[in-house]
Amino acid sequence: MWYILGILTVSIGITLYEVPYLLKKNLKRESWAFFILLIFGIILSIVESLNISISNPLDWLTFIYKPFTDFILGLLK
Amino acid sequence: MIENGKISHNQFKLLVILCYIGTSILLTPATLASEAKQDAWIACILGLLIGLLLVMLYNSLANNLYNMTLVEYCEKVLGKWIGKLISLLFILFLFINCSTLVYVLGNFVTTQIMPETPIQFNNILFVIVVIIGTRLGLESFARASEILYPWVLGLFIILIVLLCKDINFENLQPVFEYGGKPIIKGSLLYVSYSSLTLIPLMMIFPAYVKNTEEAKKSFLSGTLIGGIIILIITLLSILVLGSNITARNAFPAYILAKKINIGNFLERLEPIITILWFITVFYKSILYFYGAVLGLSQILKLKDYRTLTLPLGMILVVLSLIVYPNSTYADEWNTTTWLSFSLTYGFFLPLLLLIIGNLRKNKSKI
């Protein structure tokens, strides 16, 4: 609970810090990118703080690279 | 041009050295000793030679880049959509790598120095520093390297001098006890920790470095100096601790610093290696983070990369907490999948770009 409050406080702080600059310069693309990434970050942080297991990107990489890894390590056996 | 700063070739050399030393200074001796036992130093020399060849490949790629970063060049050579896809994968590589660096640092601090502090807060503090550095821009952190590098070198020399009396040459014998294969495997792993991780430098070189010809020489000499530093650390670990203890510890260089004892008066000098390592890991992380942020803003055609730093920093902290569930997983991953993962982006990607780029150049001449 406290963690979620903390995360939301931090994200509001980040938004307040960045938005005036974006509005002043009228940067549309940057604003889109910023908010999409921020929302993604907030969701990830909240899921992590609730101790729900997120699938690990390294596991996918291990799965994708398995044939190649086996080939290289097989050469060096 | 998003970044309008330019750095000198000397600053670039220091960035190469710091990036090369990076995590290797703590992790390489253990990996090499567990693979090649007392022949680790031979694997180190072999790895350095392979690393210099790799840097020559990067230098020849730099001839084609002119004033483009790797991401822009991808788009130019491979066409708009395939280029964007490959660049996005490359940025993911940088980002995942950056999160593993943050994990390694947080893990080191929580296991060795501050066991009471939760790892999350260490990571958050470290990422905040990296974000500040990235927001200040390339010129600032390149100049800061000129201030911090003498500290790295000075502390390193202090470490060597104080360990001289503990050296035991019998630890190096017998040479070539296990034949050539373990040495080759060890050197390949060493290359994947050191030279293959120099690829984020292609995001700033040659686009933002003043004198390209001089910078190429700096790239080579920087790699050589970094390699010699790692070689000395590996040799010292084996000479002082022996290959068994080196292979068994997660951070042999740290144990080395603990061994310093001059007449029961000068003891417990671990902070030497800690400070040295903080500086080098910070530079490695900031180069990765900077490369990822800059690349992402170039793919999306943004005018300013600084707005992306804070949200990406948030994601980076979360990623650093989930990439390695524990150190056993980390060791396993670093010696298997990491090898092919780093080869893909550190060797095959530049090679592909070089070949296709040269073919296209010749076509346009005819």
PDB file of C-alpha atoms in Angstrom, chain B residues 1 3-19 133 136-146 200-216 218-219 283 286-287 290 294 305:
ATOM      1  CA  MET B   1      21.396  16.253 -34.382  1.00  0.00           C
ATOM      2  CA  GLU B   3      23.253  15.895 -29.086  1.00  0.00           C
ATOM      3  CA  ASN B   4      25.226  18.999 -29.993  1.00  0.00           C
ATOM      4  CA  GLY B   5      28.252  18.401 -27.797  1.00  0.00           C
ATOM      5  CA  LYS B   6      31.568  17.096 -29.026  1.00  0.00           C
ATOM      6  CA  ILE B   7      34.264  15.364 -26.989  1.00  0.00           C
ATOM      7  CA  SER B   8      38.005  15.224 -27.585  1.00  0.00           C
ATOM      8  CA  HIS B   9      39.799  12.016 -28.527  1.00  0.00           C
ATOM      9  CA  ASN B  10      41.544  11.970 -25.164  1.00  0.00           C
ATOM     10  CA  GLN B  11      38.237  11.987 -23.281  1.00  0.00           C
ATOM     11  CA  PHE B  12      37.047   9.244 -25.606  1.00  0.00           C
ATOM     12  CA  LYS B  13      40.088   7.154 -24.653  1.00  0.00           C
ATOM     13  CA  LEU B  14      39.234   7.491 -20.961  1.00  0.00           C
ATOM     14  CA  LEU B  15      35.631   6.442 -21.670  1.00  0.00           C
ATOM     15  CA  VAL B  16      36.946   3.351 -23.490  1.00  0.00           C
ATOM     16  CA  ILE B  17      39.219   2.444 -20.572  1.00  0.00           C
ATOM     17  CA  LEU B  18      36.510   2.914 -17.945  1.00  0.00           C
ATOM     18  CA  CYS B  19      33.943   1.006 -20.008  1.00  0.00           C
ATOM     19  CA  GLY B 133      24.645  12.204 -15.652  1.00  0.00           C
ATOM     20  CA  LEU B 136      23.702  16.707 -18.206  1.00  0.00           C
ATOM     21  CA  GLY B 137      24.748  15.249 -21.524  1.00  0.00           C
ATOM     22  CA  LEU B 138      27.737  13.651 -23.167  1.00  0.00           C
ATOM     23  CA  GLU B 139      30.204  16.516 -22.719  1.00  0.00           C
ATOM     24  CA  SER B 140      29.674  16.693 -18.969  1.00  0.00           C
ATOM     25  CA  PHE B 141      30.260  13.052 -18.161  1.00  0.00           C
ATOM     26  CA  ALA B 142      33.140  12.831 -20.593  1.00  0.00           C
ATOM     27  CA  ARG B 143      34.841  15.746 -18.815  1.00  0.00           C
ATOM     28  CA  ALA B 144      34.078  14.172 -15.448  1.00  0.00           C
ATOM     29  CA  SER B 145      35.983  11.085 -16.595  1.00  0.00           C
ATOM     30  CA  GLU B 146      39.128  13.242 -16.780  1.00  0.00           C
ATOM     31  CA  PRO B 200      27.554   1.301 -26.937  1.00  0.00           C
ATOM     32  CA  LEU B 201      30.548   3.509 -27.709  1.00  0.00           C
ATOM     33  CA  MET B 202      29.515   3.263 -31.372  1.00  0.00           C
ATOM     34  CA  MET B 203      26.590   5.514 -30.409  1.00  0.00           C
ATOM     35  CA  ILE B 204      29.019   8.392 -29.691  1.00  0.00           C
ATOM     36  CA  PHE B 205      31.962   7.474 -31.909  1.00  0.00           C
ATOM     37  CA  PRO B 206      32.618   8.820 -34.529  1.00  0.00           C
ATOM     38  CA  ALA B 207      29.506  11.069 -34.529  1.00  0.00           C
ATOM     39  CA  TYR B 208      30.340  13.148 -31.450  1.00  0.00           C
ATOM     40  CA  VAL B 209      34.125  12.797 -31.280  1.00  0.00           C
ATOM     41  CA  LYS B 210      36.152  15.657 -32.726  1.00  0.00           C
ATOM     42  CA  ASN B 211      39.047  14.051 -34.550  1.00  0.00           C
ATOM     43  CA  THR B 212      38.076  10.682 -36.046  1.00  0.00           C
ATOM     44  CA  GLU B 213      41.580   9.573 -37.059  1.00  0.00           C
ATOM     45  CA  GLU B 214      43.021  10.328 -33.615  1.00  0.00           C
ATOM     46  CA  ALA B 215      39.962   8.774 -31.962  1.00  0.00           C
ATOM     47  CA  LYS B 216      40.600   5.476 -33.756  1.00  0.00           C
ATOM     48  CA  SER B 218      42.532   6.240 -28.861  1.00  0.00           C
ATOM     49  CA  PHE B 219      40.080   3.365 -29.221  1.00  0.00           C
ATOM     50  CA  TYR B 283      30.694   4.795 -16.450  1.00  0.00           C
ATOM     51  CA  ILE B 286      25.902   5.549 -18.058  1.00  0.00           C
ATOM     52  CA  LEU B 287      27.277   4.664 -21.511  1.00  0.00           C
ATOM     53  CA  TYR B 290      22.881   7.055 -22.704  1.00  0.00           C
ATOM     54  CA  LEU B 294      19.703   8.439 -27.509  1.00  0.00           C
ATOM     55  CA  TYR B 305      16.253  12.827 -25.507  1.00  0.00           C
TER      56      TYR B 305
END
